[in-house]
mmCIF file of C-alpha atoms in Angstrom:
data_model
loop_
_atom_site.group_PDB
_atom_site.id
_atom_site.type_symbol
_atom_site.label_atom_id
_atom_site.label_comp_id
_atom_site.label_asym_id
_atom_site.label_seq_id
_atom_site.Cartn_x
_atom_site.Cartn_y
_atom_site.Cartn_z
ATOM 1 C CA MET A 37 170.201 158.363 66.304
ATOM 2 C CA LEU A 38 167.145 156.481 67.447
ATOM 3 C CA GLN A 39 166.503 155.396 70.998
ATOM 4 C CA THR A 40 164.410 152.300 70.336
ATOM 5 C CA ASP A 41 166.656 149.958 72.275
ATOM 6 C CA HIS A 42 168.064 151.631 75.366
ATOM 7 C CA MET A 43 169.999 148.637 76.612
ATOM 8 C CA ASN A 44 171.881 148.253 73.352
ATOM 9 C CA THR A 45 172.542 151.959 73.200
ATOM 10 C CA ARG A 46 173.998 151.958 76.691
ATOM 11 C CA SER A 47 176.141 148.867 76.136
ATOM 12 C CA ASN A 48 177.627 149.838 72.785
ATOM 13 C CA PRO A 49 180.118 152.741 73.026
ATOM 14 C CA SER A 50 180.185 153.171 69.254
ATOM 15 C CA ASN A 51 176.413 153.722 69.141
ATOM 16 C CA ARG A 52 176.725 157.481 69.685
ATOM 17 C CA PRO A 53 173.534 159.472 68.986
ATOM 18 C CA SER A 54 173.776 162.122 66.285
ATOM 19 C CA TRP A 55 172.566 164.777 68.725
ATOM 20 C CA TRP A 56 175.183 163.940 71.425
ATOM 21 C CA PRO A 57 177.922 166.616 71.832
ATOM 22 C CA GLU A 58 181.192 165.666 70.131
ATOM 23 C CA ASN A 59 183.325 166.711 73.123
ATOM 24 C CA GLU A 60 181.466 164.492 75.621
ATOM 25 C CA PRO A 61 182.032 160.716 76.011
ATOM 26 C CA TRP A 62 179.358 158.183 75.075
ATOM 27 C CA PRO A 63 177.963 156.397 76.986
ATOM 28 C CA PRO A 64 177.968 158.882 79.881
ATOM 29 C CA THR A 65 180.411 158.011 82.634
ATOM 30 C CA ARG A 66 177.910 158.892 85.360
ATOM 31 C CA PRO A 67 174.133 159.063 85.677
ATOM 32 C CA PRO A 68 172.536 162.111 84.002
ATOM 33 C CA GLN A 69 171.220 163.427 87.302
ATOM 34 C CA TRP A 70 174.785 163.767 88.587
ATOM 35 C CA GLY A 71 175.689 166.080 85.724
ATOM 36 C CA GLY A 72 172.553 168.114 86.361
ATOM 37 C CA TRP A 73 173.461 168.260 90.074
ATOM 38 C CA ARG A 74 176.947 169.546 89.235
ATOM 39 C CA LYS A 75 175.572 172.207 86.909
ATOM 40 C CA HIS A 76 173.081 173.214 89.596
ATOM 41 C CA GLN A 77 175.849 173.425 92.190
ATOM 42 C CA ARG A 78 178.021 175.455 89.809
ATOM 43 C CA SER A 79 175.261 177.985 89.221
ATOM 44 C CA ARG A 80 174.607 178.163 92.990
ATOM 45 C CA HIS A 81 178.289 178.837 93.644
ATOM 46 C CA PHE A 82 178.314 181.610 91.047
ATOM 47 C CA PHE A 83 175.294 183.383 92.497
ATOM 48 C CA TRP A 84 176.634 182.846 96.040
ATOM 49 C CA ARG A 85 179.920 184.538 95.160
ATOM 50 C CA PHE A 86 178.122 187.266 93.269
ATOM 51 C CA GLY A 87 175.842 187.839 96.273
ATOM 52 C CA CYS A 88 178.795 188.008 98.661
ATOM 53 C CA VAL A 89 180.498 190.643 96.511
ATOM 54 C CA PHE A 90 177.267 192.616 96.329
ATOM 55 C CA VAL A 91 176.755 192.476 100.122
ATOM 56 C CA LEU A 92 180.372 193.504 100.669
ATOM 57 C CA PHE A 93 179.826 196.378 98.265
ATOM 58 C CA LEU A 94 176.799 197.538 100.272
ATOM 59 C CA LEU A 95 178.702 197.228 103.552
ATOM 60 C CA LEU A 96 181.521 199.336 102.179
ATOM 61 C CA ILE A 97 179.090 202.004 101.056
ATOM 62 C CA TYR A 98 177.389 201.989 104.454
ATOM 63 C CA SER A 99 180.732 202.127 106.299
ATOM 64 C CA SER A 100 182.025 204.890 104.075
ATOM 65 C CA CYS A 101 178.896 206.964 104.618
ATOM 66 C CA THR A 102 179.119 206.409 108.360
ATOM 67 C CA LEU A 103 182.782 207.367 108.470
ATOM 68 C CA PHE A 104 182.132 210.406 106.313
ATOM 69 C CA ALA A 105 179.360 211.562 108.632
ATOM 70 C CA TRP A 106 181.592 210.992 111.643
ATOM 71 C CA LEU A 107 184.381 212.933 109.939
ATOM 72 C CA VAL A 108 182.039 215.857 109.284
ATOM 73 C CA VAL A 109 180.849 215.863 112.899
ATOM 74 C CA SER A 110 184.427 215.602 114.215
ATOM 75 C CA THR A 111 185.518 218.448 111.948
ATOM 76 C CA LEU A 112 182.708 220.672 113.189
ATOM 77 C CA ASN A 113 183.572 219.849 116.797
ATOM 78 C CA ALA A 114 187.237 220.590 116.112
ATOM 79 C CA ILE A 115 186.312 223.953 114.654
ATOM 80 C CA ASN A 116 184.273 224.799 117.726
ATOM 81 C CA SER A 117 187.052 223.729 120.125
ATOM 82 C CA PRO A 118 190.371 223.955 118.287
ATOM 83 C CA ALA A 119 192.462 223.633 121.413
ATOM 84 C CA SER A 120 191.411 220.071 122.079
ATOM 85 C CA ALA A 121 191.613 218.932 118.464
ATOM 86 C CA SER A 122 194.156 216.236 117.470
ATOM 87 C CA PRO A 123 195.208 215.473 113.843
ATOM 88 C CA LEU A 124 195.411 211.666 114.389
ATOM 89 C CA PRO A 125 191.678 210.936 114.109
ATOM 90 C CA PHE A 126 191.539 212.908 110.875
ATOM 91 C CA VAL A 127 194.495 211.028 109.407
ATOM 92 C CA PHE A 128 192.948 207.695 110.477
ATOM 93 C CA LEU A 129 189.583 208.600 108.992
ATOM 94 C CA PHE A 130 191.180 209.807 105.794
ATOM 95 C CA ALA A 131 193.093 206.512 105.483
ATOM 96 C CA LEU A 132 189.883 204.537 106.045
ATOM 97 C CA LEU A 133 188.059 206.589 103.433
ATOM 98 C CA LEU A 134 190.912 206.095 100.977
ATOM 99 C CA LEU A 135 190.948 202.347 101.663
ATOM 100 C CA GLY A 136 187.171 202.164 101.311
ATOM 101 C CA GLY A 137 187.262 204.091 98.036
ATOM 102 C CA THR A 138 189.969 201.818 96.670
ATOM 103 C CA ALA A 139 188.014 198.711 97.691
ATOM 104 C CA MET A 140 184.865 200.104 96.067
ATOM 105 C CA PHE A 141 186.816 200.780 92.876
ATOM 106 C CA PHE A 142 188.111 197.217 92.665
ATOM 107 C CA ILE A 143 184.734 195.731 93.563
ATOM 108 C CA GLY A 144 183.184 197.831 90.828
ATOM 109 C CA ARG A 145 185.756 196.497 88.382
ATOM 110 C CA ILE A 146 184.961 192.928 89.451
ATOM 111 C CA LEU A 147 181.243 193.511 88.970
ATOM 112 C CA ARG A 148 181.886 195.129 85.613
ATOM 113 C CA ARG A 149 184.099 192.226 84.576
ATOM 114 C CA ALA A 150 181.338 189.790 85.509
ATOM 115 C CA THR A 151 178.473 191.712 83.949
ATOM 116 C CA GLN A 152 180.121 192.816 80.693
ATOM 117 C CA PRO A 153 180.037 189.321 79.127
ATOM 118 C CA ILE A 154 176.390 189.016 80.178
ATOM 119 C CA GLU A 155 175.618 192.305 78.434
ATOM 120 C CA ASP A 156 177.424 191.036 75.332
ATOM 121 C CA MET A 157 175.434 187.817 75.533
ATOM 122 C CA MET A 158 172.167 189.751 75.760
ATOM 123 C CA ASP A 159 173.111 191.667 72.608
ATOM 124 C CA ALA A 160 174.028 188.405 70.866
ATOM 125 C CA ALA A 161 170.743 186.854 72.017
ATOM 126 C CA ASP A 162 168.885 189.693 70.296
ATOM 127 C CA HIS A 163 170.721 188.878 67.062
ATOM 128 C CA VAL A 164 169.862 185.179 67.436
ATOM 129 C CA ALA A 165 166.198 186.060 68.079
ATOM 130 C CA GLN A 166 166.225 188.001 64.798
ATOM 131 C CA GLY A 167 167.596 184.992 62.890
ATOM 132 C CA ASP A 168 171.303 185.871 62.885
ATOM 133 C CA TYR A 169 172.777 182.612 64.215
ATOM 134 C CA SER A 170 176.357 183.692 63.513
ATOM 135 C CA ALA A 171 176.423 185.803 66.691
ATOM 136 C CA ARG A 172 179.171 184.773 69.106
ATOM 137 C CA VAL A 173 180.311 186.152 72.462
ATOM 138 C CA THR A 174 183.969 186.571 73.443
ATOM 139 C CA GLU A 175 184.839 184.284 76.347
ATOM 140 C CA ARG A 176 186.014 186.434 79.258
ATOM 141 C CA GLY A 177 185.208 187.161 82.875
ATOM 142 C CA PRO A 178 185.015 184.743 85.805
ATOM 143 C CA ARG A 179 185.125 181.027 85.215
ATOM 144 C CA ASP A 180 181.383 180.496 85.689
ATOM 145 C CA VAL A 181 180.586 183.341 83.300
ATOM 146 C CA ARG A 182 182.950 181.800 80.733
ATOM 147 C CA HIS A 183 181.083 178.500 81.082
ATOM 148 C CA LEU A 184 177.841 180.357 80.413
ATOM 149 C CA VAL A 185 179.340 182.067 77.366
ATOM 150 C CA GLN A 186 180.656 178.733 76.068
ATOM 151 C CA ALA A 187 177.180 177.211 76.392
ATOM 152 C CA PHE A 188 175.647 180.153 74.539
ATOM 153 C CA ASN A 189 178.216 179.960 71.727
ATOM 154 C CA SER A 190 177.639 176.215 71.427
ATOM 155 C CA MET A 191 173.886 176.796 71.203
ATOM 156 C CA SER A 192 174.355 179.469 68.516
ATOM 157 C CA GLU A 193 176.657 177.210 66.539
ATOM 158 C CA ARG A 194 174.134 174.362 66.582
ATOM 159 C CA LEU A 195 171.311 176.681 65.618
ATOM 160 C CA GLN A 196 173.387 177.958 62.714
ATOM 161 C CA LEU A 197 174.201 174.403 61.618
ATOM 162 C CA ASN A 198 170.553 173.353 61.854
ATOM 163 C CA ASP A 199 169.491 176.402 59.883
ATOM 164 C CA GLU A 200 172.026 175.659 57.155
ATOM 165 C CA GLN A 201 170.892 172.019 57.026
ATOM 166 C CA ARG A 202 167.266 173.113 56.818
ATOM 167 C CA ARG A 203 167.996 175.469 53.932
ATOM 168 C CA ARG A 204 170.016 172.800 52.160
ATOM 169 C CA LEU A 205 167.228 170.289 52.780
ATOM 170 C CA LEU A 206 164.625 172.535 51.167
ATOM 171 C CA ALA A 207 166.897 173.213 48.193
ATOM 172 C CA ASP A 208 167.702 169.526 47.721
ATOM 173 C CA ILE A 209 164.083 168.458 48.024
ATOM 174 C CA GLY A 210 163.077 171.030 45.445
ATOM 175 C CA HIS A 211 165.844 169.877 43.122
ATOM 176 C CA GLU A 212 165.132 166.166 43.537
ATOM 177 C CA LEU A 213 161.382 166.556 43.018
ATOM 178 C CA ARG A 214 161.689 168.972 40.112
ATOM 179 C CA THR A 215 163.310 166.441 37.751
ATOM 180 C CA PRO A 216 160.648 163.677 37.899
ATOM 181 C CA LEU A 217 157.849 166.241 37.974
ATOM 182 C CA THR A 218 159.242 167.903 34.848
ATOM 183 C CA VAL A 219 159.436 164.538 33.079
ATOM 184 C CA LEU A 220 155.899 163.657 34.112
ATOM 185 C CA GLN A 221 154.497 167.020 33.130
ATOM 186 C CA GLY A 222 156.255 167.092 29.763
ATOM 187 C CA ASN A 223 155.168 163.600 28.761
ATOM 188 C CA LEU A 224 151.589 164.013 29.943
ATOM 189 C CA GLU A 225 151.216 167.317 28.117
ATOM 190 C CA GLY A 226 152.698 165.694 25.009
ATOM 191 C CA MET A 227 150.131 162.904 25.216
ATOM 192 C CA LEU A 228 147.278 165.380 25.606
ATOM 193 C CA ASP A 229 148.531 167.333 22.588
ATOM 194 C CA GLY A 230 148.898 164.169 20.524
ATOM 195 C CA ILE A 231 152.683 164.472 20.227
ATOM 196 C CA TYR A 232 153.379 161.278 22.192
ATOM 197 C CA GLN A 233 151.477 158.026 22.029
ATOM 198 C CA PRO A 234 150.469 156.524 25.394
ATOM 199 C CA ASP A 235 152.223 153.249 24.677
ATOM 200 C CA ALA A 236 153.490 150.793 27.287
ATOM 201 C CA VAL A 237 157.135 151.909 27.045
ATOM 202 C CA ARG A 238 156.346 155.568 27.659
ATOM 203 C CA LEU A 239 153.900 154.807 30.460
ATOM 204 C CA GLU A 240 156.464 152.545 32.123
ATOM 205 C CA SER A 241 158.988 155.404 32.080
ATOM 206 C CA LEU A 242 156.437 157.650 33.755
ATOM 207 C CA VAL A 243 155.746 155.022 36.397
ATOM 208 C CA GLU A 244 159.484 154.813 37.045
ATOM 209 C CA GLU A 245 159.585 158.568 37.685
ATOM 210 C CA THR A 246 156.790 158.180 40.238
ATOM 211 C CA ARG A 247 158.866 155.452 41.917
ATOM 212 C CA VAL A 248 161.782 157.892 42.169
ATOM 213 C CA MET A 249 159.512 160.419 43.869
ATOM 214 C CA SER A 250 158.089 157.763 46.156
ATOM 215 C CA ARG A 251 161.546 156.601 47.234
ATOM 216 C CA LEU A 252 162.592 160.174 47.979
ATOM 217 C CA ILE A 253 159.489 160.790 50.088
ATOM 218 C CA ASP A 254 160.013 157.507 51.950
ATOM 219 C CA ASP A 255 163.656 158.439 52.620
ATOM 220 C CA LEU A 256 162.663 161.834 53.972
ATOM 221 C CA ARG A 257 160.014 160.268 56.183
ATOM 222 C CA THR A 258 162.534 157.744 57.527
ATOM 223 C CA LEU A 259 164.988 160.522 58.375
ATOM 224 C CA ALA A 260 162.254 162.581 60.025
ATOM 225 C CA ASP A 261 161.245 159.590 62.156
ATOM 226 C CA ALA A 262 164.895 158.960 63.018
ATOM 227 C CA ASP A 263 165.416 162.544 64.161
ATOM 228 C CA SER A 264 162.257 162.576 66.277
ATOM 229 C CA GLY A 265 162.849 159.108 67.718
ATOM 230 C CA THR A 266 159.450 157.844 66.520
ATOM 231 C CA LEU A 267 160.700 155.173 64.127
ATOM 232 C CA ASN A 268 159.287 151.886 65.413
ATOM 233 C CA LEU A 269 161.203 148.711 64.663
ATOM 234 C CA GLN A 270 159.015 145.690 63.997
ATOM 235 C CA ARG A 271 161.458 143.135 65.362
ATOM 236 C CA GLU A 272 160.977 139.476 64.553
ATOM 237 C CA SER A 273 163.113 136.373 64.399
ATOM 238 C CA THR A 274 164.742 136.566 60.962
ATOM 239 C CA ASP A 275 166.963 134.336 58.851
ATOM 240 C CA LEU A 276 169.521 136.877 57.672
ATOM 241 C CA ARG A 277 170.898 134.450 55.092
ATOM 242 C CA SER A 278 167.548 134.296 53.267
ATOM 243 C CA LEU A 279 167.105 138.047 53.541
ATOM 244 C CA ILE A 280 170.492 138.734 51.932
ATOM 245 C CA ASN A 281 169.854 136.272 49.124
ATOM 246 C CA GLU A 282 166.496 137.934 48.377
ATOM 247 C CA VAL A 283 168.116 141.360 48.108
ATOM 248 C CA ILE A 284 170.911 139.998 45.900
ATOM 249 C CA ALA A 285 168.348 138.349 43.615
ATOM 250 C CA SER A 286 166.549 141.660 43.118
ATOM 251 C CA PHE A 287 169.797 143.251 41.819
ATOM 252 C CA ARG A 288 170.904 140.397 39.533
ATOM 253 C CA GLY A 289 169.304 141.854 36.424
ATOM 254 C CA GLN A 290 170.692 145.362 36.984
ATOM 255 C CA ALA A 291 174.180 143.973 37.664
ATOM 256 C CA GLN A 292 174.163 141.806 34.519
ATOM 257 C CA SER A 293 172.950 144.659 32.327
ATOM 258 C CA GLY A 294 175.759 146.830 33.683
ATOM 259 C CA GLY A 295 178.404 144.134 33.232
ATOM 260 C CA VAL A 296 179.093 143.906 36.963
ATOM 261 C CA ASN A 297 179.747 140.600 38.715
ATOM 262 C CA LEU A 298 177.574 140.368 41.846
ATOM 263 C CA SER A 299 178.561 137.607 44.275
ATOM 264 C CA VAL A 300 177.495 136.598 47.771
ATOM 265 C CA ASP A 301 179.066 134.492 50.511
ATOM 266 C CA VAL A 302 176.963 133.963 53.643
ATOM 267 C CA ALA A 303 178.101 131.695 56.466
ATOM 268 C CA PRO A 304 175.872 128.608 56.743
ATOM 269 C CA ASP A 305 175.739 128.647 60.540
ATOM 270 C CA LEU A 306 174.103 132.049 61.035
ATOM 271 C CA PRO A 307 171.737 132.131 64.027
ATOM 272 C CA LEU A 308 168.277 133.640 63.832
ATOM 273 C CA ILE A 309 168.413 137.303 64.757
ATOM 274 C CA GLU A 310 165.780 139.660 66.193
ATOM 275 C CA ILE A 311 165.631 142.508 63.683
ATOM 276 C CA ASP A 312 163.189 144.477 61.595
ATOM 277 C CA PRO A 313 163.607 142.635 58.270
ATOM 278 C CA ALA A 314 162.107 145.466 56.188
ATOM 279 C CA ARG A 315 164.567 147.990 57.658
ATOM 280 C CA ILE A 316 167.629 145.772 57.248
ATOM 281 C CA GLN A 317 166.497 145.016 53.700
ATOM 282 C CA GLN A 318 166.425 148.772 53.144
ATOM 283 C CA VAL A 319 169.992 149.038 54.473
ATOM 284 C CA LEU A 320 171.243 146.306 52.135
ATOM 285 C CA THR A 321 169.347 147.806 49.203
ATOM 286 C CA ASN A 322 170.921 151.219 49.782
ATOM 287 C CA LEU A 323 174.441 149.784 50.091
ATOM 288 C CA ILE A 324 174.225 147.535 47.016
ATOM 289 C CA ALA A 325 172.537 150.216 44.908
ATOM 290 C CA ASN A 326 175.277 152.648 45.890
ATOM 291 C CA ALA A 327 177.962 150.110 44.968
ATOM 292 C CA LEU A 328 176.345 149.466 41.564
ATOM 293 C CA ARG A 329 176.152 153.195 40.897
ATOM 294 C CA TYR A 330 179.928 153.642 41.201
ATOM 295 C CA THR A 331 181.180 150.321 39.814
ATOM 296 C CA SER A 332 181.860 150.313 36.104
ATOM 297 C CA SER A 333 181.455 147.415 33.672
ATOM 298 C CA GLY A 334 183.790 144.525 34.443
ATOM 299 C CA GLY A 335 183.881 145.348 38.149
ATOM 300 C CA ASN A 336 182.924 143.163 41.090
ATOM 301 C CA ILE A 337 180.579 143.582 44.035
ATOM 302 C CA HIS A 338 180.754 141.077 46.863
ATOM 303 C CA VAL A 339 178.393 140.690 49.823
ATOM 304 C CA GLY A 340 179.653 138.650 52.750
ATOM 305 C CA CYS A 341 178.136 137.775 56.095
ATOM 306 C CA VAL A 342 179.810 136.073 59.054
ATOM 307 C CA SER A 343 178.833 135.345 62.630
ATOM 308 C CA GLN A 344 180.932 136.862 65.387
ATOM 309 C CA GLU A 345 180.888 136.331 69.146
ATOM 310 C CA GLN A 346 178.027 138.685 70.027
ATOM 311 C CA SER A 347 177.018 140.012 66.610
ATOM 312 C CA ILE A 348 176.649 139.327 62.910
ATOM 313 C CA GLU A 349 178.756 141.309 60.455
ATOM 314 C CA VAL A 350 177.663 142.096 56.905
ATOM 315 C CA VAL A 351 180.262 143.404 54.439
ATOM 316 C CA VAL A 352 179.533 144.976 51.044
ATOM 317 C CA SER A 353 182.685 145.533 48.979
ATOM 318 C CA ASP A 354 183.138 146.767 45.422
ATOM 319 C CA THR A 355 185.912 147.526 42.965
ATOM 320 C CA GLY A 356 184.526 150.922 42.010
ATOM 321 C CA ARG A 357 186.281 154.251 41.761
ATOM 322 C CA GLY A 358 186.519 154.729 45.527
ATOM 323 C CA ILE A 359 186.165 157.836 47.661
ATOM 324 C CA ALA A 360 188.600 160.681 48.192
ATOM 325 C CA PRO A 361 190.155 160.831 51.690
ATOM 326 C CA SER A 362 188.765 164.336 52.226
ATOM 327 C CA ASP A 363 185.203 163.109 51.576
ATOM 328 C CA LEU A 364 185.431 159.910 53.614
ATOM 329 C CA PRO A 365 184.713 161.461 57.056
ATOM 330 C CA HIS A 366 181.486 162.994 55.697
ATOM 331 C CA ILE A 367 180.217 160.024 53.735
ATOM 332 C CA PHE A 368 177.454 159.160 56.223
ATOM 333 C CA GLU A 369 176.234 162.738 56.431
ATOM 334 C CA ARG A 370 173.014 163.660 54.694
ATOM 335 C CA TYR A 371 173.094 164.953 51.130
ATOM 336 C CA THR A 372 176.728 163.974 50.716
ATOM 337 C CA LYS A 373 177.131 162.751 47.143
ATOM 338 C CA SER A 374 179.272 163.188 44.082
ATOM 339 C CA SER A 375 178.470 165.818 41.507
ATOM 340 C CA ASP A 376 177.440 163.228 38.896
ATOM 341 C CA SER A 377 175.174 161.231 41.201
ATOM 342 C CA ARG A 378 171.461 161.098 40.456
ATOM 343 C CA GLY A 379 170.678 159.942 43.964
ATOM 344 C CA SER A 380 169.451 162.104 46.798
ATOM 345 C CA GLY A 381 172.517 161.656 49.009
ATOM 346 C CA LEU A 382 170.361 160.091 51.727
ATOM 347 C CA GLY A 383 171.036 156.377 51.260
ATOM 348 C CA LEU A 384 174.111 156.023 53.455
ATOM 349 C CA ALA A 385 172.705 158.379 56.105
ATOM 350 C CA ILE A 386 169.550 156.251 56.301
ATOM 351 C CA ALA A 387 171.610 153.060 56.446
ATOM 352 C CA LYS A 388 173.596 154.463 59.377
ATOM 353 C CA ASP A 389 170.460 155.506 61.264
ATOM 354 C CA LEU A 390 168.764 152.136 60.756
ATOM 355 C CA VAL A 391 171.816 150.112 61.765
ATOM 356 C CA GLU A 392 172.316 152.194 64.899
ATOM 357 C CA ALA A 393 168.598 151.881 65.675
ATOM 358 C CA HIS A 394 169.194 148.118 65.931
ATOM 359 C CA GLY A 395 172.091 148.692 68.325
ATOM 360 C CA GLY A 396 174.784 148.056 65.721
ATOM 361 C CA HIS A 397 177.375 150.213 64.036
ATOM 362 C CA ILE A 398 178.566 150.833 60.484
ATOM 363 C CA ASN A 399 181.900 151.909 59.053
ATOM 364 C CA MET A 400 183.559 152.409 55.680
ATOM 365 C CA GLN A 401 187.000 151.980 54.145
ATOM 366 C CA SER A 402 187.829 153.286 50.695
ATOM 367 C CA GLU A 403 190.715 154.239 48.427
ATOM 368 C CA VAL A 404 190.503 156.135 45.183
ATOM 369 C CA GLY A 405 190.680 153.675 42.293
ATOM 370 C CA GLN A 406 190.696 150.659 44.618
ATOM 371 C CA GLY A 407 187.060 150.388 45.635
ATOM 372 C CA THR A 408 185.037 150.671 48.811
ATOM 373 C CA ILE A 409 184.228 148.383 51.732
ATOM 374 C CA ILE A 410 181.220 149.060 53.950
ATOM 375 C CA ALA A 411 180.666 146.816 56.975
ATOM 376 C CA PHE A 412 177.903 146.893 59.560
ATOM 377 C CA THR A 413 177.212 144.726 62.563
ATOM 378 C CA LEU A 414 173.944 143.686 64.202
ATOM 379 C CA PRO A 415 173.910 142.444 67.801
ATOM 380 C CA VAL A 416 172.613 138.951 68.464
ATOM 381 C CA HIS A 417 170.047 139.053 71.273
#
């Protein structure tokens, strides 16, 4: 998610960034420096305990060596003067040596228990460095070591997910660009060979293919800016009623040719709102185009807009075929689309990013055969 409006991001709990961990609350319940302080204290406690065990280990070795030397000297003295020798010191020294050896054994086991997961993590890190992001480390050992292993496994999982998304991105881009390029190349070669005539109808179809490519490139650039946080919103006081009517007017012809009834109902008392009109127009365009794509002839698409207490809500509903319950949780993810869709699968993901960039939120309700309702809100500043 974008961070263009920090105050809105902090005040809206539903405006969770896409990069924020799923198991952590948003917004944070305490300042970030507190969490960093706790992590720093936790690492200090771990190394403090580890240092204490190591010092104790050295003291035991030193004491054992000292006692062993004393035992050797006492034994030699006892051999030289057997009459004055007493077995008690030897029994006491033997007990101390046995106790020291037992303590050293258990301390060694503790050190081994603490260092074994670190060795496993080093091996897994080598696999990750070589591009194998499926490497995971078994969580064991002391609590602090388990926290470290959990962090490493979480990092590996995210790297693996990012790598899979990158590969899928490259494959999808290649697929989406190949179709219009093939059409362009085939028609242009046909014109050069005299097979096709460069009439207005054929040239218009070629221009339409270039528009498809242009929209795909613009979508990819928008997503790249959203991920990097460099998407600048050109906010200005906007009449949302006029903006919605303009978008609806641009789809009237397509809706009529498809036999779909396109209606709009915007509240007359909408206040002016500080938004980026081009970006919100892009959101509406993506939502209405998506609704038209899945609404058959005789269906209805309705766009409504009402003013709430601190926000304005826009609702786009259709009577299309709906979405399966298993696909609904992933509908705002990138490249999520049906098998028969000619789109890139980026429209809803871009709409979500742009709405959240304005400090709003978007949600969807759908039933198979009953249609889909998508609603998004924009805060009124």
